[in-house]
Tab-separated table of C-alpha atoms in Angstrom:
chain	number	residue	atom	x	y	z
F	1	UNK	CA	-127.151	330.901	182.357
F	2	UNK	CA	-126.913	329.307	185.365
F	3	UNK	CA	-125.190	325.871	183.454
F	4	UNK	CA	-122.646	328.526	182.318
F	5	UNK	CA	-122.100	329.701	185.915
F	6	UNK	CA	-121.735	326.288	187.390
F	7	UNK	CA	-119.540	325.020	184.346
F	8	UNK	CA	-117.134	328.382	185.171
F	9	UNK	CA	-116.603	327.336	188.664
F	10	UNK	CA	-115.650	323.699	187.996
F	11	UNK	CA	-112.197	322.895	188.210
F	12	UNK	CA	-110.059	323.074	185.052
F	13	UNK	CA	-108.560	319.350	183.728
F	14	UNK	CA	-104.936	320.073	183.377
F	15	UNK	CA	-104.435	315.852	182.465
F	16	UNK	CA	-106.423	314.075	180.927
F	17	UNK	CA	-105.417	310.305	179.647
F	18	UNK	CA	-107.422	308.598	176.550
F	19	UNK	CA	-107.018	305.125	175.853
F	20	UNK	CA	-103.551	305.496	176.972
F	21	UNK	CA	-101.928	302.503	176.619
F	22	UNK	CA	-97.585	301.692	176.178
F	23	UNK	CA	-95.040	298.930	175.246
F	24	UNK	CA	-91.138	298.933	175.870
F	25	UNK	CA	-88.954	297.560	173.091
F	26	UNK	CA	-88.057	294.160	172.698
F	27	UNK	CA	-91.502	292.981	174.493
F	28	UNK	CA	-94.965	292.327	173.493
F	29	UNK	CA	-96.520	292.702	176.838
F	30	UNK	CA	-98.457	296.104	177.342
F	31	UNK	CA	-97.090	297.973	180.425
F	32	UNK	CA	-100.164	300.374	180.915
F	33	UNK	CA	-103.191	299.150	179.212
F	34	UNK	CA	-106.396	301.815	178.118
F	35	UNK	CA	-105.711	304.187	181.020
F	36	UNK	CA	-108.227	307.027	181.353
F	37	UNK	CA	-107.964	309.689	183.886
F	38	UNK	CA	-108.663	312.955	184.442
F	39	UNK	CA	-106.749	315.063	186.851
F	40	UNK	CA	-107.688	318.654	188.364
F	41	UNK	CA	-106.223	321.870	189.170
F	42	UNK	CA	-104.961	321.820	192.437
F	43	UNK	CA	-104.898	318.130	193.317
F	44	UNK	CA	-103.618	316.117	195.367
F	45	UNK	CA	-103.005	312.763	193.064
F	46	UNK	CA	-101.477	309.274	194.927
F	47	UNK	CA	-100.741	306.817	193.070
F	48	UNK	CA	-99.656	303.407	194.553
F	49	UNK	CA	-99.902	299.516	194.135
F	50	UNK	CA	-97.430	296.689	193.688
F	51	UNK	CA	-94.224	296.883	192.083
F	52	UNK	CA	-94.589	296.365	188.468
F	53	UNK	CA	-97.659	297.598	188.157
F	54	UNK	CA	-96.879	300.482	185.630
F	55	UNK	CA	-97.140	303.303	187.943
F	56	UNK	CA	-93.305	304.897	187.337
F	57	UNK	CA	-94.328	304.685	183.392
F	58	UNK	CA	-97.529	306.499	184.294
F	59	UNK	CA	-95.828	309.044	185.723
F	60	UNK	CA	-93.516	309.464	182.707
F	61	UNK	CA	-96.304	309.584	180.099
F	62	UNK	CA	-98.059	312.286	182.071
F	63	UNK	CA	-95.223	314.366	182.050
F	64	UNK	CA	-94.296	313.835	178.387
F	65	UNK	CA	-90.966	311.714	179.009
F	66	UNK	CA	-93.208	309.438	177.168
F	67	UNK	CA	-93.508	309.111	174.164
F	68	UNK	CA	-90.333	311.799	173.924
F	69	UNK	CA	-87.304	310.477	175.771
F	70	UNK	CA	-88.688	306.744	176.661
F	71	UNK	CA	-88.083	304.089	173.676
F	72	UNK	CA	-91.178	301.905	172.957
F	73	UNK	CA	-94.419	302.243	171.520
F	74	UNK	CA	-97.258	304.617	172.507
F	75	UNK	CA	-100.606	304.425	171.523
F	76	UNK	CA	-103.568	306.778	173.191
F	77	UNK	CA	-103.355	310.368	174.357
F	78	UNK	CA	-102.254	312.523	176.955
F	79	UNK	CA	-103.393	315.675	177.148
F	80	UNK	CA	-101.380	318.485	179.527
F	81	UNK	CA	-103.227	321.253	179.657
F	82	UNK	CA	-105.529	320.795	176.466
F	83	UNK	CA	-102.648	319.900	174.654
F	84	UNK	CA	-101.326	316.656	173.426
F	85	UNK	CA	-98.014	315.713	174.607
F	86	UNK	CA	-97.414	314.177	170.945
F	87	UNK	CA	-97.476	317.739	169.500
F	88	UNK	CA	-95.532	319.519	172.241
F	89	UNK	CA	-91.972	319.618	172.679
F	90	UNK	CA	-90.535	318.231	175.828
F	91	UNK	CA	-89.225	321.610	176.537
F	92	UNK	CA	-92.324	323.750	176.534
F	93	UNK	CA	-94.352	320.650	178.836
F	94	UNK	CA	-91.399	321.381	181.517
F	95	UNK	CA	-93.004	325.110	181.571
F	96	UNK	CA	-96.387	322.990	182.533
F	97	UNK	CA	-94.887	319.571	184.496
F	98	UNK	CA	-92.061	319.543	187.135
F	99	UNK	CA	-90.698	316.046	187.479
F	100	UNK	CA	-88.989	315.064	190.451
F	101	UNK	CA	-87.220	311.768	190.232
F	102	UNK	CA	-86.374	308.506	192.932
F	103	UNK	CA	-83.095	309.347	193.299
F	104	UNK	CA	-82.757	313.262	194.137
F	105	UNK	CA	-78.855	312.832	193.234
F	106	UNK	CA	-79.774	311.702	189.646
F	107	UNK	CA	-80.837	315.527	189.464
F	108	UNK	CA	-77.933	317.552	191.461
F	109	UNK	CA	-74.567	317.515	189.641
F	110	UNK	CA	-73.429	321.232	190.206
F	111	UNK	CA	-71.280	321.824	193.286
F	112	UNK	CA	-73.522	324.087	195.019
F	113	UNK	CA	-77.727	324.359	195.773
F	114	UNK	CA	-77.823	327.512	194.094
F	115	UNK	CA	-76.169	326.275	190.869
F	116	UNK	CA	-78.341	322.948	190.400
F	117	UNK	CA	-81.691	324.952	191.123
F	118	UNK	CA	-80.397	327.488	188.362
F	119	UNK	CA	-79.501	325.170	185.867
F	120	UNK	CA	-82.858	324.779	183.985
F	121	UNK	CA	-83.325	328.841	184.312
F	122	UNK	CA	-79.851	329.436	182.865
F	123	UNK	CA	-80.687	327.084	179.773
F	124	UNK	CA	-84.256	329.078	179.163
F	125	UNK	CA	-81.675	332.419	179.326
F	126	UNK	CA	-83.256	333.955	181.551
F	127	UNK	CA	-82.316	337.161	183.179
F	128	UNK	CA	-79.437	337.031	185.901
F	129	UNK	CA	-81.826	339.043	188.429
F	130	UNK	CA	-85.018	336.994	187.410
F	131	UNK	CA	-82.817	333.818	187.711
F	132	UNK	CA	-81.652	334.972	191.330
F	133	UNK	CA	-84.933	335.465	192.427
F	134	UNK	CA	-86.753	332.233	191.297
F	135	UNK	CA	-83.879	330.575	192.992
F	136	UNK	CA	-84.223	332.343	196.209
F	137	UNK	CA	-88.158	331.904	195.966
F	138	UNK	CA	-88.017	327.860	195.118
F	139	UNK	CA	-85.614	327.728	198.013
F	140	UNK	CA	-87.588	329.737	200.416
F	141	UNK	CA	-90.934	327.158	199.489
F	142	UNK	CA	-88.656	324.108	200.313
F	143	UNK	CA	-87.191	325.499	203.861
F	144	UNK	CA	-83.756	325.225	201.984
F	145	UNK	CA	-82.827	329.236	201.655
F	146	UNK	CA	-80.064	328.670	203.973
F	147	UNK	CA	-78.152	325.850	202.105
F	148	UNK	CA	-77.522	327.965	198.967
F	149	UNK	CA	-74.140	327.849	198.984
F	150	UNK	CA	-73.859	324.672	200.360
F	151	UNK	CA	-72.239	321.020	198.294
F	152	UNK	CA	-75.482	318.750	197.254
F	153	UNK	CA	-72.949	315.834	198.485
F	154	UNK	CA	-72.957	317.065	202.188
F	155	UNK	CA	-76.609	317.349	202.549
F	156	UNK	CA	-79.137	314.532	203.969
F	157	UNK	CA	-81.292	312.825	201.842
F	158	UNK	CA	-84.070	314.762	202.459
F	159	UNK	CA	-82.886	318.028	202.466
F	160	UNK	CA	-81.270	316.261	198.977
F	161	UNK	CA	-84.537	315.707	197.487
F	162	UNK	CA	-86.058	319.156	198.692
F	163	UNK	CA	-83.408	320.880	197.029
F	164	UNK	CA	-84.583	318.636	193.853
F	165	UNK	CA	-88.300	319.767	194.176
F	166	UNK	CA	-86.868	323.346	194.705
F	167	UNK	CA	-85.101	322.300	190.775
F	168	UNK	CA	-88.472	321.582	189.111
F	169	UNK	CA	-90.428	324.340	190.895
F	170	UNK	CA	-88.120	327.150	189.992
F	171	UNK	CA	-89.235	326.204	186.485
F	172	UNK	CA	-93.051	327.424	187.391
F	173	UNK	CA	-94.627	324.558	186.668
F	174	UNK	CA	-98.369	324.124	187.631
F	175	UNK	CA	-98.262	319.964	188.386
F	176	UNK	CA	-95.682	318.366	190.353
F	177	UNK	CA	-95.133	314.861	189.367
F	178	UNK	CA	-93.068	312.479	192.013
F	179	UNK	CA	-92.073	308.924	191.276
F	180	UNK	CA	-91.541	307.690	194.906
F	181	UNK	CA	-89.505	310.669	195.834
F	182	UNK	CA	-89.316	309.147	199.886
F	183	UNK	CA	-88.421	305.462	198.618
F	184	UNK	CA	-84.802	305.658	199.698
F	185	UNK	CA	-85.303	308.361	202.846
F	186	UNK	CA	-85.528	307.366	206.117
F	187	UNK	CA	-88.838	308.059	208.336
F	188	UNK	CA	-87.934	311.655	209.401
F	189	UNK	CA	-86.443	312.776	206.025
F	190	UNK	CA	-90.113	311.046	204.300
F	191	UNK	CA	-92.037	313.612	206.483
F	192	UNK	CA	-90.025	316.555	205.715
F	193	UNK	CA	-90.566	316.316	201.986
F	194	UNK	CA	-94.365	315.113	203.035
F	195	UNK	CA	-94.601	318.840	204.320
F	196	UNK	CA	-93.256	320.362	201.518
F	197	UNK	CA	-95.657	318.742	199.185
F	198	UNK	CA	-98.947	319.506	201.451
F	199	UNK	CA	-97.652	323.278	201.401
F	200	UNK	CA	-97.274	323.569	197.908
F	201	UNK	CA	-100.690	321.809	197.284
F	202	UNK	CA	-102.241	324.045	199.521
F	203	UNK	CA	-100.977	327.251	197.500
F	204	UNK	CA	-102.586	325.362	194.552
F	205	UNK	CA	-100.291	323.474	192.636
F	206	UNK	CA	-101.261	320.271	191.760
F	207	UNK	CA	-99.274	317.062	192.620
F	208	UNK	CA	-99.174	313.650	191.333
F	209	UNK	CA	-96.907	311.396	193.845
F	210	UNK	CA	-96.424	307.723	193.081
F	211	UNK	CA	-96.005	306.005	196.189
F	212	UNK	CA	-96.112	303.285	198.103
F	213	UNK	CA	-96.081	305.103	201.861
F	214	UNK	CA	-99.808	305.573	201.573
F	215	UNK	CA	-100.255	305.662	205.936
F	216	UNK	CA	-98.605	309.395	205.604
F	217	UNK	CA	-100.015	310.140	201.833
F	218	UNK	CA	-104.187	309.669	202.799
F	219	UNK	CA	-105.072	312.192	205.035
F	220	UNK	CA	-103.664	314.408	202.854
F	221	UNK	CA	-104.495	313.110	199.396
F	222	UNK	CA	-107.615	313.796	197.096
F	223	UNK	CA	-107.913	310.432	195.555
F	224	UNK	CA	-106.048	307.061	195.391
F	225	UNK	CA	-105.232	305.560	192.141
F	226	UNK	CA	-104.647	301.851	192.816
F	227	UNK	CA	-103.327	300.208	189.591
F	228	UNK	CA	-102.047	296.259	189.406
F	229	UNK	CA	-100.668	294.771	186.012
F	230	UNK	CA	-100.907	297.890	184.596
F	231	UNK	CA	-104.456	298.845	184.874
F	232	UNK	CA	-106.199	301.526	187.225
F	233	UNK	CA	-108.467	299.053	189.708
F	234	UNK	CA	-109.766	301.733	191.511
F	235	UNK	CA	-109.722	305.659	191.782
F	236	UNK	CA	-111.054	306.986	195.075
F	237	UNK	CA	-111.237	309.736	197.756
F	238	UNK	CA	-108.905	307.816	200.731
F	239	UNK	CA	-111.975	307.140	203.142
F	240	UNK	CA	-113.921	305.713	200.196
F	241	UNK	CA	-110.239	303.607	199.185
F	242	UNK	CA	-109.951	301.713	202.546
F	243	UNK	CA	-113.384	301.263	203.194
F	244	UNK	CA	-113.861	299.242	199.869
F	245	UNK	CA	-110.869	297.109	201.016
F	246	UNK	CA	-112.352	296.610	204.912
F	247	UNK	CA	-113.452	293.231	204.107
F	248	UNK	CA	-111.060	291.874	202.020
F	249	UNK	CA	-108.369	292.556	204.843
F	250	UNK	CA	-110.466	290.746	207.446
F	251	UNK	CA	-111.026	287.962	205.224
F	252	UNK	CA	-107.022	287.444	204.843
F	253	UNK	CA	-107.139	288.318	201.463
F	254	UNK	CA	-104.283	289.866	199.384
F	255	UNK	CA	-103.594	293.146	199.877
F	256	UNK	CA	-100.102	294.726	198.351
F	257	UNK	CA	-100.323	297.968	199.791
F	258	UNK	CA	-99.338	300.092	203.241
F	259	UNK	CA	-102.833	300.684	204.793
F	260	UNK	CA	-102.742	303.096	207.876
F	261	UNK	CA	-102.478	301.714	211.177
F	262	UNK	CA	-105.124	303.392	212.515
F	263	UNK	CA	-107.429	302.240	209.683
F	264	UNK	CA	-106.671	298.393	210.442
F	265	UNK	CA	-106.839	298.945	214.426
F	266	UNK	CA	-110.719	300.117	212.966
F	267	UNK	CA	-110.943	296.902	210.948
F	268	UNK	CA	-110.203	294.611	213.800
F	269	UNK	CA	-112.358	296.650	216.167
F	270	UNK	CA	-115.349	296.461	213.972
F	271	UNK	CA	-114.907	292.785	213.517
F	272	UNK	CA	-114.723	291.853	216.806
F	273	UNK	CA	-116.948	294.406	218.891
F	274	UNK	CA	-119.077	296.276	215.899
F	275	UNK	CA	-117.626	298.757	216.255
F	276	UNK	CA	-119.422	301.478	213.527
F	277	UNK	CA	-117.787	305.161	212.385
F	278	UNK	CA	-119.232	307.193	209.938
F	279	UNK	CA	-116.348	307.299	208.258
F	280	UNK	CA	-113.495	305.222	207.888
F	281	UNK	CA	-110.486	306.869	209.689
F	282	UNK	CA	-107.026	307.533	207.989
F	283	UNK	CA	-105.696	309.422	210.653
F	284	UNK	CA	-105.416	309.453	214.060
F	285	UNK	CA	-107.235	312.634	214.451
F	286	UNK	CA	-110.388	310.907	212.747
F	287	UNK	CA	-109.716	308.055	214.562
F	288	UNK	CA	-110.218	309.299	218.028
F	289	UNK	CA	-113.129	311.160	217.165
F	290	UNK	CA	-114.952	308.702	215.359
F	291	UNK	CA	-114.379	306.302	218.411
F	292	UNK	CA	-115.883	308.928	220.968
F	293	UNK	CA	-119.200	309.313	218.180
F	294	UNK	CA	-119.793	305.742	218.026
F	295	UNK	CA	-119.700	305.243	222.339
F	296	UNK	CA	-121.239	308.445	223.189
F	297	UNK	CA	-124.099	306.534	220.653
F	298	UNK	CA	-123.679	303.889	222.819
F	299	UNK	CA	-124.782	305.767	226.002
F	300	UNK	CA	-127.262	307.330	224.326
F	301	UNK	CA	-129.254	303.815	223.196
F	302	UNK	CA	-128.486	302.483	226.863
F	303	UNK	CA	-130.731	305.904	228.289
């Protein structure tokens, strides 16, 4: 009985990979390669590593793009919700999956807010007052309720791309997934749709975000997926992440991802004066603290 219990309270898999593993056409060369991963209700996903390392096509074959609307050759499973994406139509996995693309005006066409986030509600036929209200609501989560009216074209790019995650969420999808939604947004437009995603994870939807801005993704973030030549190297809670890669940074070694300021200011400190945190910090919160445990240890082994 008390397995049962304990098996009732874990968190439900809503995406599970087996063996996944995909080719584009005209090529030989495997662009993911036996991927296995298991993702849980509620969270919060980064993945991130160099460029070509097969992290947009992840991203697609966990939403179902692939092996529906991307040519080449699948082999593997991905299950959404218990379900393999094989034997669902792309339609009914947008019910489950919200995508939100690079480029926020690949997704706004429609000459006002209101029209582009009721697109996808119009085609499911919807009711006009059920429509209006998803709208309003979508808008409302993204701090956008005041831009209905307004022309996608005159907004900034990210008020753009928070009008495109109000798109997919009007939709009611569980999982959010991103493919480097900040890539092409300046610092303060990155943090505003950093906000919108934290909110929206902390009211329990669950969010995969490929990116390479991993300084403002960690201290939020549930686990790192690190993935070079399209394989997963490593699959970590954020402290865990960087401290693995503590020595290979000190040692000059190669290192193809952002890692937090405050986590190499750590590095060099505990190189050079041994410096020691329980933790490795990721934020400048953790940083400060850890610093005033490690010298108030200090006074205490000089008493």
């Amino acid at each position: 009985h008390r397995l049962q219990e304990v098996l009732c309270l874990a968190p439900e898999t809503v995406i599970k990979t087996r063996d996944l593993q995909f080719v584009y056409p005209m090529t030989t060369e495997l662009v993911l390669k036996n991927i296995n991963l298991e993702i849980k209700k509620g969270e919060f996903v980064c993945i991130t590593g160099p460029s070509g390392a097969g992290k947009t096509t992840l991203s697609l074959a966990l939403c179902g793009a692939i092996p529906h609307l991307e040519n080449g050759k699948m082999s593997g499973e991905v299950y959404v919700k218990g379900v393999s994406t094989r034997e669902t139509q792309i339609a009914d996995l947008c019910r489950h999956v919200g995508v939100v693309l690079q480029d926020p005006e690949a997704q706004l066409f429609s000459l006002s807010v209101f029209s582009d986030v009721a697109f996808g509600l119009e085609n499911l036929k919807l009711p006009l007052q059920e429509i209006i209200e998803r709208v309003d609501w979508a808008l409302g989560v993204v701090g956008m309720e005041d831009f209905k009216d307004r022309n996608p074209s005159a907004l900034s790019g990210g008020q753009k791309q928070r009008v495109a995650i109000a798109c997919s969420l009007a939709m009611g999808p569980e999982i959010l997934v991103l493919d480097e939604p900040t890539s092409e947004l300046d610092p303060m437009g990155s943090e505003e749709v950093y906000a919108v995603l934290k909110k929206l994870n902390q009211e329990g939807v669950t969010i995969i975000l490929v990116d390479q801005k991993v300084e403002l993704i960690a201290p939020v973030a549930d686990r790192i997926i690190y993935m070079r030549d399209g394989e997963v190297i490593s699959d970590l809670e954020p402290h865990q992440f960087f401290t693995q890669y503590r020595d290979e940074y000190l040692k000059g070694g190669k290192i193809d991802f952002f890692i937090p300021s405050v986590t190499a200011l750590y590095y060099k400190l505990y190189e050079r004066f041994g410096v020691q945190m329980e933790t490795t910090p990721i934020s400048v919160e953790e940083f400060i603290t850890g610093y005033q445990q490690w010298q108030a240890s200090l006074a205490e082994g000089s008493d």
